[in-house]
């Protein structure tokens, strides 16, 4: 299964193939068109098709091309935004609702696994969160109190399943893990069996709102009553682009000499935090360690984050071998909760789900439950809490201002700081730079054969300058997270057009 990255996650390997042979009709009015074939789009599509809606799912590449196969597939009710924080910013009732919907999301995955016999290693696991100093211990107490208030099955623990020193720890039930690629292939198959249609390699180029919504794509123009963007950020420009910040996270898998793999999901409290789980392939176990998160397009030498993770792991474990190194992207919402529902500023028939922090598999599934209610009943008890047009003054204003100052800084500063190079010899083989050369500003990659690939660094979304990502060999936009291959092809939006090729007159 292809992914939006050069690095390979274990979920892409040893899986059943999936290639839809669907045909979509241009003279038909679909009830719902879903854009995006990750867990959010596919789960929404399955639920809606099952309820009798005629659905068309459009995917720019292949299902699972985005974050769904780049996640570490922790399924949580203990989210990145802790319950004490949600209570403080949204109130206790809202925090209870977050606990309820995240539990329902995990249960929905379990139901699908059982109902459709999806072999995706779904298992409930205990979770652990541990402090390494007094400040973290105080923070841990707050997290414990907030979680207990909303009903999480939680307690203090004298031990953690890692050989790492700690000062205080909590453990909690209700968490789970699975193999995300096998799971989405399972639900994609069920969606098709029910008559749902999936189009691969079909980028959406434009949308025309009217009596019906028309979606112009690479394969034709399709009409629907309701449209769902399950693509992280929707295309165009709206409030959501200023309220969600793209981040990259790094992951390694390792074979351990002592076989001491944790049978749990484990998290420390560093900033950014490390996260652990174990997965099994055949009869072999592997440890997954993730962390080293940073804003997308803010770091050029991304190989160092894998080295940092490896060094961290080797501090505590006898590592036999490192098996995978991969990175992936997520969006951090301004006020800590995702945006699910009607897309701000657009007709009421266009829906969106985004801002899942590091809990994409759970929030993606929870989104499908909320979107299902909105699209079939016209309302959801969760609508006010996750409404995408909300502005939570207390929780988000300072964050929105800070992030958008950063965006403006990139918009202006990155263009002003471009250095002139007299010769392309200034770029090493296998390296890339945004430079001024022969009077042109160009993003230049020199591949392993010393061949030059030059593109215009202006992101085709809103013209911020892209930055090289050395481990993924991609051009990443610091403003809203669009990513492009080394020769400028869109990997992920919100950009819809490739970076413009530049001819430097060299071979
Ligand atoms: Fe918005 Fe690049 S993603 S400017």
GROMACS .gro file of C-alpha atoms and ligand atoms in nm:
model
  511
    1UNK     CA    1   0.000   0.000   0.000
    2UNK     CA    2   0.151   0.333  -0.102
    3UNK     CA    3   0.180   0.616   0.149
    4UNK     CA    4   0.250   0.989   0.127
    5UNK     CA    5   0.612   0.926   0.229
    6UNK     CA    6   0.940   0.773   0.125
    7UNK     CA    7   0.980   0.598   0.459
    8UNK     CA    8   0.787   0.273   0.507
    9UNK     CA    9   0.566   0.186   0.802
   10UNK     CA   10   0.506  -0.180   0.900
   11UNK     CA   11   0.136  -0.139   0.816
   12UNK     CA   12   0.220  -0.108   0.447
   13UNK     CA   13   0.375  -0.455   0.436
   14UNK     CA   14   0.224  -0.806   0.431
   15UNK     CA   15  -0.133  -0.693   0.374
   16UNK     CA   16  -0.403  -0.811   0.136
   17UNK     CA   17  -0.416  -0.607  -0.183
   18UNK     CA   18  -0.703  -0.372  -0.249
   19UNK     CA   19  -0.784  -0.229  -0.588
   20UNK     CA   20  -1.136  -0.105  -0.645
   21UNK     CA   21  -1.267  -0.169  -0.992
   22UNK     CA   22  -1.546   0.077  -0.941
   23UNK     CA   23  -1.699   0.302  -1.198
   24UNK     CA   24  -1.871   0.625  -1.098
   25UNK     CA   25  -2.154   0.775  -1.300
   26UNK     CA   26  -2.144   1.140  -1.402
   27UNK     CA   27  -2.520   1.154  -1.473
   28UNK     CA   28  -2.616   1.030  -1.126
   29UNK     CA   29  -2.681   1.225  -0.806
   30UNK     CA   30  -2.505   1.055  -0.518
   31UNK     CA   31  -2.643   1.109  -0.170
   32UNK     CA   32  -2.293   1.163  -0.034
   33UNK     CA   33  -1.951   1.207  -0.189
   34UNK     CA   34  -1.668   1.151   0.056
   35UNK     CA   35  -1.327   1.292  -0.033
   36UNK     CA   36  -1.038   1.104   0.130
   37UNK     CA   37  -0.979   0.730   0.176
   38UNK     CA   38  -0.835   0.720   0.526
   39UNK     CA   39  -1.009   0.585   0.834
   40UNK     CA   40  -1.238   0.890   0.861
   41UNK     CA   41  -1.360   0.875   0.501
   42UNK     CA   42  -1.394   0.499   0.482
   43UNK     CA   43  -1.573   0.459   0.815
   44UNK     CA   44  -1.812   0.742   0.728
   45UNK     CA   45  -1.873   0.590   0.386
   46UNK     CA   46  -1.945   0.245   0.530
   47UNK     CA   47  -2.188   0.374   0.795
   48UNK     CA   48  -2.375   0.592   0.545
   49UNK     CA   49  -2.393   0.325   0.274
   50UNK     CA   50  -2.519   0.077   0.530
   51UNK     CA   51  -2.796   0.322   0.620
   52UNK     CA   52  -2.913   0.328   0.257
   53UNK     CA   53  -2.725   0.636   0.131
   54UNK     CA   54  -2.566   0.602  -0.211
   55UNK     CA   55  -2.204   0.695  -0.154
   56UNK     CA   56  -1.904   0.767  -0.372
   57UNK     CA   57  -1.560   0.782  -0.208
   58UNK     CA   58  -1.296   0.973  -0.403
   59UNK     CA   59  -0.929   0.926  -0.317
   60UNK     CA   60  -0.647   1.121  -0.483
   61UNK     CA   61  -0.408   0.823  -0.462
   62UNK     CA   62  -0.503   0.496  -0.288
   63UNK     CA   63  -0.690   0.423   0.032
   64UNK     CA   64  -0.464   0.463   0.334
   65UNK     CA   65  -0.226   0.691   0.142
   66UNK     CA   66  -0.232   0.953   0.421
   67UNK     CA   67  -0.191   0.935   0.796
   68UNK     CA   68  -0.390   0.613   0.843
   69UNK     CA   69  -0.091   0.401   0.741
   70UNK     CA   70   0.157   0.637   0.909
   71UNK     CA   71  -0.002   0.625   1.253
   72UNK     CA   72   0.113   0.393   1.533
   73UNK     CA   73  -0.254   0.297   1.570
   74UNK     CA   74  -0.308   0.358   1.939
   75UNK     CA   75  -0.682   0.369   2.012
   76UNK     CA   76  -0.743   0.596   2.307
   77UNK     CA   77  -0.999   0.736   2.541
   78UNK     CA   78  -0.710   0.917   2.716
   79UNK     CA   79  -0.647   1.179   2.451
   80UNK     CA   80  -0.360   1.423   2.384
   81UNK     CA   81  -0.579   1.696   2.533
   82UNK     CA   82  -0.624   1.576   2.889
   83UNK     CA   83  -0.961   1.576   3.063
   84UNK     CA   84  -0.855   1.831   3.325
   85UNK     CA   85  -0.771   2.067   3.037
   86UNK     CA   86  -1.104   1.997   2.862
   87UNK     CA   87  -1.289   2.055   3.191
   88UNK     CA   88  -1.108   2.386   3.234
   89UNK     CA   89  -1.171   2.504   2.875
   90UNK     CA   90  -1.509   2.348   2.790
   91UNK     CA   91  -1.664   2.232   3.120
   92UNK     CA   92  -1.712   1.895   3.286
   93UNK     CA   93  -2.012   1.790   3.079
   94UNK     CA   94  -1.813   1.842   2.758
   95UNK     CA   95  -1.526   1.635   2.897
   96UNK     CA   96  -1.773   1.355   2.975
   97UNK     CA   97  -1.894   1.372   2.616
   98UNK     CA   98  -1.536   1.337   2.488
   99UNK     CA   99  -1.496   1.029   2.704
  100UNK     CA  100  -1.827   0.889   2.576
  101UNK     CA  101  -1.762   0.942   2.204
  102UNK     CA  102  -1.405   0.810   2.218
  103UNK     CA  103  -1.530   0.495   2.393
  104UNK     CA  104  -1.798   0.459   2.126
  105UNK     CA  105  -1.533   0.496   1.854
  106UNK     CA  106  -1.322   0.211   1.992
  107UNK     CA  107  -1.634  -0.002   2.034
  108UNK     CA  108  -1.733   0.069   1.672
  109UNK     CA  109  -1.394  -0.056   1.551
  110UNK     CA  110  -1.435  -0.367   1.767
  111UNK     CA  111  -1.786  -0.420   1.624
  112UNK     CA  112  -1.659  -0.394   1.266
  113UNK     CA  113  -1.371  -0.632   1.339
  114UNK     CA  114  -1.611  -0.894   1.476
  115UNK     CA  115  -1.897  -0.838   1.230
  116UNK     CA  116  -1.678  -0.850   0.919
  117UNK     CA  117  -1.409  -1.088   1.050
  118UNK     CA  118  -1.135  -0.835   0.985
  119UNK     CA  119  -0.802  -0.984   1.087
  120UNK     CA  120  -0.629  -0.668   1.201
  121UNK     CA  121  -0.488  -0.767   1.542
  122UNK     CA  122  -0.741  -0.554   1.731
  123UNK     CA  123  -0.675  -0.592   2.105
  124UNK     CA  124  -0.771  -0.399   2.416
  125UNK     CA  125  -0.461  -0.289   2.608
  126UNK     CA  126  -0.392  -0.119   2.935
  127UNK     CA  127  -0.243   0.229   2.911
  128UNK     CA  128   0.031   0.383   3.128
  129UNK     CA  129   0.138   0.745   3.167
  130UNK     CA  130   0.441   0.818   3.380
  131UNK     CA  131   0.619   1.120   3.531
  132UNK     CA  132   0.997   1.153   3.551
  133UNK     CA  133   1.024   1.453   3.788
  134UNK     CA  134   0.823   1.652   4.044
  135UNK     CA  135   0.672   1.897   3.796
  136UNK     CA  136   0.550   1.615   3.577
  137UNK     CA  137   0.416   1.435   3.886
  138UNK     CA  138   0.204   1.741   3.973
  139UNK     CA  139   0.075   1.748   3.616
  140UNK     CA  140   0.003   1.376   3.638
  141UNK     CA  141  -0.211   1.432   3.950
  142UNK     CA  142  -0.423   1.682   3.757
  143UNK     CA  143  -0.461   1.442   3.466
  144UNK     CA  144  -0.560   1.166   3.708
  145UNK     CA  145  -0.823   1.385   3.878
  146UNK     CA  146  -0.974   1.508   3.550
  147UNK     CA  147  -0.987   1.156   3.405
  148UNK     CA  148  -1.144   1.011   3.719
  149UNK     CA  149  -1.414   1.281   3.716
  150UNK     CA  150  -1.531   1.187   3.367
  151UNK     CA  151  -1.536   0.815   3.443
  152UNK     CA  152  -1.211   0.677   3.299
  153UNK     CA  153  -1.116   0.342   3.455
  154UNK     CA  154  -0.793   0.479   3.610
  155UNK     CA  155  -0.563   0.434   3.909
  156UNK     CA  156  -0.211   0.507   4.034
  157UNK     CA  157   0.044   0.239   3.955
  158UNK     CA  158   0.366   0.134   4.128
  159UNK     CA  159   0.505  -0.009   3.809
  160UNK     CA  160   0.525   0.057   3.438
  161UNK     CA  161   0.605  -0.203   3.171
  162UNK     CA  162   0.925  -0.025   3.060
  163UNK     CA  163   1.280  -0.033   3.202
  164UNK     CA  164   1.272   0.347   3.242
  165UNK     CA  165   1.308   0.525   3.581
  166UNK     CA  166   0.993   0.713   3.687
  167UNK     CA  167   0.863   0.901   3.989
  168UNK     CA  168   0.489   0.848   3.955
  169UNK     CA  169   0.259   0.664   3.716
  170UNK     CA  170  -0.106   0.607   3.638
  171UNK     CA  171  -0.261   0.316   3.454
  172UNK     CA  172  -0.595   0.305   3.275
  173UNK     CA  173  -0.821   0.063   3.092
  174UNK     CA  174  -1.033   0.112   2.776
  175UNK     CA  175  -0.738   0.158   2.535
  176UNK     CA  176  -0.674  -0.061   2.230
  177UNK     CA  177  -0.446  -0.114   1.931
  178UNK     CA  178  -0.478  -0.262   1.582
  179UNK     CA  179  -0.322  -0.287   1.236
  180UNK     CA  180  -0.479   0.012   1.059
  181UNK     CA  181  -0.416  -0.087   0.696
  182UNK     CA  182  -0.574  -0.431   0.742
  183UNK     CA  183  -0.869  -0.266   0.916
  184UNK     CA  184  -0.942  -0.009   0.644
  185UNK     CA  185  -0.906  -0.271   0.370
  186UNK     CA  186  -1.167  -0.472   0.561
  187UNK     CA  187  -1.415  -0.186   0.580
  188UNK     CA  188  -1.344  -0.078   0.220
  189UNK     CA  189  -1.439  -0.431   0.108
  190UNK     CA  190  -1.763  -0.416   0.309
  191UNK     CA  191  -1.844  -0.072   0.169
  192UNK     CA  192  -1.808  -0.206  -0.186
  193UNK     CA  193  -2.017  -0.516  -0.108
  194UNK     CA  194  -2.298  -0.281  -0.007
  195UNK     CA  195  -2.277  -0.103  -0.343
  196UNK     CA  196  -2.046   0.181  -0.239
  197UNK     CA  197  -1.805   0.309  -0.500
  198UNK     CA  198  -1.439   0.394  -0.448
  199UNK     CA  199  -1.230   0.580  -0.703
  200UNK     CA  200  -0.852   0.564  -0.670
  201UNK     CA  201  -0.608   0.808  -0.835
  202UNK     CA  202  -0.883   1.067  -0.862
  203UNK     CA  203  -0.784   1.410  -0.732
  204UNK     CA  204  -1.061   1.660  -0.669
  205UNK     CA  205  -0.987   1.972  -0.870
  206UNK     CA  206  -1.281   2.196  -0.787
  207UNK     CA  207  -1.620   2.211  -0.617
  208UNK     CA  208  -1.923   2.402  -0.738
  209UNK     CA  209  -2.198   2.462  -0.483
  210UNK     CA  210  -2.554   2.496  -0.603
  211UNK     CA  211  -2.880   2.310  -0.584
  212UNK     CA  212  -2.654   2.003  -0.579
  213UNK     CA  213  -2.281   1.999  -0.507
  214UNK     CA  214  -2.070   1.929  -0.816
  215UNK     CA  215  -1.725   1.781  -0.763
  216UNK     CA  216  -1.484   1.825  -1.054
  217UNK     CA  217  -1.214   1.559  -1.054
  218UNK     CA  218  -0.941   1.415  -1.274
  219UNK     CA  219  -1.185   1.141  -1.382
  220UNK     CA  220  -1.502   1.341  -1.437
  221UNK     CA  221  -1.760   1.563  -1.269
  222UNK     CA  222  -1.977   1.401  -1.004
  223UNK     CA  223  -2.285   1.539  -0.827
  224UNK     CA  224  -2.409   1.485  -0.476
  225UNK     CA  225  -2.645   1.620  -0.214
  226UNK     CA  226  -2.385   1.620   0.066
  227UNK     CA  227  -2.008   1.630   0.053
  228UNK     CA  228  -1.764   1.523   0.326
  229UNK     CA  229  -1.400   1.636   0.330
  230UNK     CA  230  -1.205   1.366   0.514
  231UNK     CA  231  -0.870   1.505   0.402
  232UNK     CA  232  -0.743   1.674   0.721
  233UNK     CA  233  -0.778   2.032   0.596
  234UNK     CA  234  -1.025   2.101   0.316
  235UNK     CA  235  -0.901   2.282   0.003
  236UNK     CA  236  -0.946   2.657  -0.037
  237UNK     CA  237  -0.914   2.899   0.250
  238UNK     CA  238  -1.132   2.912   0.557
  239UNK     CA  239  -1.124   2.944   0.933
  240UNK     CA  240  -0.992   2.590   0.975
  241UNK     CA  241  -0.665   2.676   0.801
  242UNK     CA  242  -0.593   2.925   1.078
  243UNK     CA  243  -0.698   2.697   1.362
  244UNK     CA  244  -0.506   2.377   1.280
  245UNK     CA  245  -0.129   2.344   1.286
  246UNK     CA  246   0.047   2.062   1.097
  247UNK     CA  247   0.301   1.851   1.286
  248UNK     CA  248   0.531   1.561   1.193
  249UNK     CA  249   0.595   1.271   1.429
  250UNK     CA  250   0.875   1.011   1.402
  251UNK     CA  251   0.862   0.639   1.473
  252UNK     CA  252   1.102   0.346   1.488
  253UNK     CA  253   1.036  -0.023   1.537
  254UNK     CA  254   1.297  -0.245   1.700
  255UNK     CA  255   1.372  -0.606   1.770
  256UNK     CA  256   1.489  -0.644   2.132
  257UNK     CA  257   1.757  -0.886   2.253
  258UNK     CA  258   1.580  -0.972   2.580
  259UNK     CA  259   1.231  -1.003   2.431
  260UNK     CA  260   1.095  -0.774   2.702
  261UNK     CA  261   0.817  -0.612   2.501
  262UNK     CA  262   0.554  -0.405   2.685
  263UNK     CA  263   0.205  -0.554   2.669
  264UNK     CA  264   0.049  -0.208   2.694
  265UNK     CA  265   0.033   0.140   2.543
  266UNK     CA  266   0.282   0.360   2.729
  267UNK     CA  267   0.347   0.735   2.729
  268UNK     CA  268   0.594   0.961   2.905
  269UNK     CA  269   0.529   1.329   2.981
  270UNK     CA  270   0.816   1.494   2.799
  271UNK     CA  271   0.742   1.765   2.546
  272UNK     CA  272   0.717   1.624   2.284
  273UNK     CA  273   0.625   1.299   2.453
  274UNK     CA  274   0.740   0.945   2.364
  275UNK     CA  275   0.484   0.676   2.292
  276UNK     CA  276   0.528   0.299   2.292
  277UNK     CA  277   0.345  -0.015   2.190
  278UNK     CA  278   0.427  -0.366   2.071
  279UNK     CA  279   0.311  -0.525   1.747
  280UNK     CA  280   0.335  -0.878   1.616
  281UNK     CA  281   0.412  -0.989   1.262
  282UNK     CA  282   0.392  -1.366   1.215
  283UNK     CA  283   0.547  -1.506   1.533
  284UNK     CA  284   0.778  -1.212   1.589
  285UNK     CA  285   0.727  -0.919   1.820
  286UNK     CA  286   0.855  -0.566   1.765
  287UNK     CA  287   0.866  -0.259   1.985
  288UNK     CA  288   0.730   0.066   1.844
  289UNK     CA  289   0.868   0.394   1.981
  290UNK     CA  290   0.745   0.732   1.855
  291UNK     CA  291   0.811   1.095   1.936
  292UNK     CA  292   1.035   1.389   1.836
  293UNK     CA  293   0.732   1.579   1.699
  294UNK     CA  294   0.780   1.919   1.539
  295UNK     CA  295   0.583   2.156   1.319
  296UNK     CA  296   0.578   2.053   0.954
  297UNK     CA  297   0.817   2.245   0.732
  298UNK     CA  298   1.017   2.380   1.026
  299UNK     CA  299   1.306   2.132   1.016
  300UNK     CA  300   1.521   2.043   0.717
  301UNK     CA  301   1.747   1.774   0.859
  302UNK     CA  302   1.476   1.536   0.966
  303UNK     CA  303   1.705   1.228   0.970
  304UNK     CA  304   1.829   1.346   1.310
  305UNK     CA  305   1.492   1.272   1.470
  306UNK     CA  306   1.528   0.903   1.391
  307UNK     CA  307   1.880   0.909   1.537
  308UNK     CA  308   1.744   1.076   1.853
  309UNK     CA  309   1.479   0.805   1.892
  310UNK     CA  310   1.736   0.530   1.839
  311UNK     CA  311   1.970   0.683   2.098
  312UNK     CA  312   1.681   0.716   2.344
  313UNK     CA  313   1.580   0.353   2.294
  314UNK     CA  314   1.937   0.229   2.329
  315UNK     CA  315   1.967   0.407   2.663
  316UNK     CA  316   1.713   0.166   2.813
  317UNK     CA  317   1.701  -0.141   2.589
  318UNK     CA  318   1.936  -0.399   2.439
  319UNK     CA  319   1.840  -0.338   2.079
  320UNK     CA  320   1.902  -0.624   1.836
  321UNK     CA  321   1.804  -0.427   1.526
  322UNK     CA  322   1.603  -0.127   1.410
  323UNK     CA  323   1.349  -0.255   1.159
  324UNK     CA  324   1.149   0.049   1.047
  325UNK     CA  325   1.191   0.424   1.052
  326UNK     CA  326   0.898   0.632   0.939
  327UNK     CA  327   0.729   0.967   0.991
  328UNK     CA  328   0.377   1.094   0.951
  329UNK     CA  329   0.164   1.405   0.983
  330UNK     CA  330  -0.120   1.519   1.206
  331UNK     CA  331  -0.298   1.847   1.282
  332UNK     CA  332  -0.308   2.011   1.622
  333UNK     CA  333  -0.636   2.203   1.679
  334UNK     CA  334  -0.618   2.548   1.840
  335UNK     CA  335  -0.841   2.469   2.136
  336UNK     CA  336  -0.748   2.102   2.182
  337UNK     CA  337  -1.060   1.940   2.035
  338UNK     CA  338  -1.124   1.835   1.674
  339UNK     CA  339  -1.350   2.020   1.433
  340UNK     CA  340  -1.632   1.797   1.307
  341UNK     CA  341  -1.944   1.908   1.123
  342UNK     CA  342  -2.043   2.176   0.873
  343UNK     CA  343  -1.745   2.343   0.702
  344UNK     CA  344  -1.730   2.709   0.811
  345UNK     CA  345  -1.826   2.960   0.543
  346UNK     CA  346  -1.966   2.699   0.300
  347UNK     CA  347  -2.313   2.570   0.218
  348UNK     CA  348  -2.462   2.349   0.488
  349UNK     CA  349  -2.413   2.049   0.260
  350UNK     CA  350  -2.033   2.047   0.292
  351UNK     CA  351  -1.894   1.869   0.599
  352UNK     CA  352  -1.545   1.832   0.742
  353UNK     CA  353  -1.355   1.647   1.015
  354UNK     CA  354  -1.006   1.759   1.117
  355UNK     CA  355  -0.774   1.852   1.403
  356UNK     CA  356  -0.726   1.506   1.552
  357UNK     CA  357  -0.393   1.572   1.734
  358UNK     CA  358  -0.205   1.245   1.788
  359UNK     CA  359  -0.531   1.050   1.823
  360UNK     CA  360  -0.628   1.020   1.457
  361UNK     CA  361  -0.758   0.663   1.455
  362UNK     CA  362  -0.994   0.731   1.745
  363UNK     CA  363  -1.104   1.079   1.637
  364UNK     CA  364  -1.138   0.966   1.274
  365UNK     CA  365  -1.378   0.693   1.384
  366UNK     CA  366  -1.558   0.922   1.630
  367UNK     CA  367  -1.599   1.174   1.346
  368UNK     CA  368  -1.776   0.916   1.133
  369UNK     CA  369  -2.028   0.856   1.413
  370UNK     CA  370  -2.097   1.230   1.444
  371UNK     CA  371  -2.111   1.286   1.066
  372UNK     CA  372  -2.345   0.987   1.036
  373UNK     CA  373  -2.595   1.150   1.274
  374UNK     CA  374  -2.564   1.490   1.105
  375UNK     CA  375  -2.617   1.342   0.759
  376UNK     CA  376  -2.895   1.096   0.842
  377UNK     CA  377  -3.081   1.273   1.125
  378UNK     CA  378  -2.981   1.635   1.068
  379UNK     CA  379  -2.844   1.663   1.420
  380UNK     CA  380  -2.599   1.514   1.668
  381UNK     CA  381  -2.572   1.559   2.042
  382UNK     CA  382  -2.202   1.630   1.977
  383UNK     CA  383  -2.261   1.901   1.718
  384UNK     CA  384  -2.221   2.205   1.949
  385UNK     CA  385  -1.902   2.073   2.111
  386UNK     CA  386  -1.717   1.992   1.787
  387UNK     CA  387  -1.876   2.254   1.562
  388UNK     CA  388  -1.601   2.368   1.318
  389UNK     CA  389  -1.717   2.731   1.328
  390UNK     CA  390  -1.677   2.756   1.707
  391UNK     CA  391  -1.435   3.006   1.854
  392UNK     CA  392  -1.340   2.910   2.207
  393UNK     CA  393  -1.200   3.243   2.325
  394UNK     CA  394  -1.057   3.101   2.647
  395UNK     CA  395  -0.885   2.803   2.488
  396UNK     CA  396  -0.783   2.909   2.142
  397UNK     CA  397  -0.733   3.279   2.078
  398UNK     CA  398  -0.374   3.304   2.203
  399UNK     CA  399  -0.288   2.980   2.018
  400UNK     CA  400  -0.445   3.102   1.692
  401UNK     CA  401  -0.260   3.436   1.716
  402UNK     CA  402   0.073   3.262   1.795
  403UNK     CA  403   0.042   3.009   1.512
  404UNK     CA  404  -0.063   3.268   1.256
  405UNK     CA  405   0.220   3.501   1.347
  406UNK     CA  406   0.439   3.199   1.276
  407UNK     CA  407   0.264   3.147   0.939
  408UNK     CA  408   0.308   3.514   0.845
  409UNK     CA  409   0.672   3.492   0.958
  410UNK     CA  410   0.725   3.205   0.714
  411UNK     CA  411   0.533   3.376   0.440
  412UNK     CA  412   0.759   3.679   0.455
  413UNK     CA  413   1.081   3.560   0.618
  414UNK     CA  414   1.142   3.246   0.413
  415UNK     CA  415   1.128   3.440   0.088
  416UNK     CA  416   1.361   3.714   0.216
  417UNK     CA  417   1.621   3.470   0.343
  418UNK     CA  418   1.675   3.280   0.015
  419UNK     CA  419   2.049   3.264  -0.061
  420UNK     CA  420   2.199   3.311  -0.404
  421UNK     CA  421   2.425   3.032  -0.529
  422UNK     CA  422   2.670   3.086  -0.815
  423UNK     CA  423   2.685   2.720  -0.918
  424UNK     CA  424   2.478   2.405  -0.872
  425UNK     CA  425   2.793   2.244  -0.730
  426UNK     CA  426   2.687   2.424  -0.409
  427UNK     CA  427   2.416   2.160  -0.369
  428UNK     CA  428   2.545   1.820  -0.262
  429UNK     CA  429   2.426   1.495  -0.416
  430UNK     CA  430   2.112   1.370  -0.239
  431UNK     CA  431   2.051   1.713  -0.091
  432UNK     CA  432   1.812   1.994  -0.166
  433UNK     CA  433   1.780   2.367  -0.106
  434UNK     CA  434   1.563   2.667  -0.187
  435UNK     CA  435   1.805   2.906  -0.359
  436UNK     CA  436   1.837   3.190  -0.603
  437UNK     CA  437   2.017   3.066  -0.912
  438UNK     CA  438   2.058   3.248  -1.242
  439UNK     CA  439   1.798   3.506  -1.131
  440UNK     CA  440   1.533   3.246  -1.044
  441UNK     CA  441   1.418   3.135  -0.699
  442UNK     CA  442   1.401   2.758  -0.714
  443UNK     CA  443   1.360   2.457  -0.486
  444UNK     CA  444   1.637   2.231  -0.618
  445UNK     CA  445   1.693   1.865  -0.541
  446UNK     CA  446   2.008   1.691  -0.666
  447UNK     CA  447   1.935   1.317  -0.671
  448UNK     CA  448   2.179   1.029  -0.613
  449UNK     CA  449   2.270   1.034  -0.986
  450UNK     CA  450   2.340   1.410  -0.953
  451UNK     CA  451   2.038   1.485  -1.167
  452UNK     CA  452   1.875   1.821  -1.091
  453UNK     CA  453   1.503   1.852  -1.015
  454UNK     CA  454   1.392   2.216  -0.987
  455UNK     CA  455   1.050   2.348  -0.893
  456UNK     CA  456   0.900   2.679  -0.787
  457UNK     CA  457   0.905   2.676  -0.402
  458UNK     CA  458   0.579   2.874  -0.380
  459UNK     CA  459   0.324   2.636  -0.230
  460UNK     CA  460   0.024   2.620  -0.462
  461UNK     CA  461  -0.214   2.665  -0.168
  462UNK     CA  462  -0.129   3.016  -0.043
  463UNK     CA  463   0.227   3.075  -0.167
  464UNK     CA  464   0.433   3.010   0.148
  465UNK     CA  465   0.781   2.884   0.064
  466UNK     CA  466   0.828   2.506   0.103
  467UNK     CA  467   1.117   2.351   0.298
  468UNK     CA  468   1.307   2.030   0.223
  469UNK     CA  469   1.235   1.726   0.441
  470UNK     CA  470   1.553   1.517   0.412
  471UNK     CA  471   1.423   1.183   0.539
  472UNK     CA  472   1.105   1.188   0.331
  473UNK     CA  473   1.264   1.357   0.029
  474UNK     CA  474   0.966   1.588   0.009
  475UNK     CA  475   0.900   1.961  -0.002
  476UNK     CA  476   0.686   2.049   0.302
  477UNK     CA  477   0.490   2.369   0.351
  478UNK     CA  478   0.526   2.526   0.697
  479UNK     CA  479   0.196   2.714   0.676
  480UNK     CA  480  -0.081   2.453   0.645
  481UNK     CA  481   0.108   2.129   0.586
  482UNK     CA  482   0.077   2.065   0.213
  483UNK     CA  483   0.353   1.829   0.101
  484UNK     CA  484   0.502   1.769  -0.242
  485UNK     CA  485   0.735   1.503  -0.383
  486UNK     CA  486   1.093   1.597  -0.477
  487UNK     CA  487   0.971   1.683  -0.827
  488UNK     CA  488   0.673   1.883  -0.707
  489UNK     CA  489   0.379   1.640  -0.721
  490UNK     CA  490   0.115   1.703  -0.451
  491UNK     CA  491   0.137   1.435  -0.181
  492UNK     CA  492  -0.109   1.589   0.062
  493UNK     CA  493  -0.324   1.903   0.056
  494UNK     CA  494  -0.475   2.147   0.119
  495UNK     CA  495  -0.283   2.232  -0.203
  496UNK     CA  496  -0.442   2.075  -0.510
  497UNK     CA  497  -0.189   2.170  -0.775
  498UNK     CA  498   0.168   2.047  -0.818
  499UNK     CA  499   0.461   2.283  -0.769
  500UNK     CA  500   0.549   2.442  -1.098
  501UNK     CA  501   0.851   2.285  -1.272
  502UNK     CA  502   1.141   2.522  -1.343
  503UNK     CA  503   1.381   2.472  -1.628
  504UNK     CA  504   1.730   2.572  -1.516
  505UNK     CA  505   1.877   2.475  -1.849
  506UNK     CA  506   2.081   2.187  -1.702
  507UNK     CA  507   2.055   1.809  -1.745
  508LIG    FE1  508  -0.112   2.671   0.281
  508LIG    FE2  509   0.117   2.589   0.176
  508LIG     S1  510  -0.031   2.471   0.271
  508LIG     S2  511   0.043   2.790   0.191
   0.00000   0.00000   0.00000
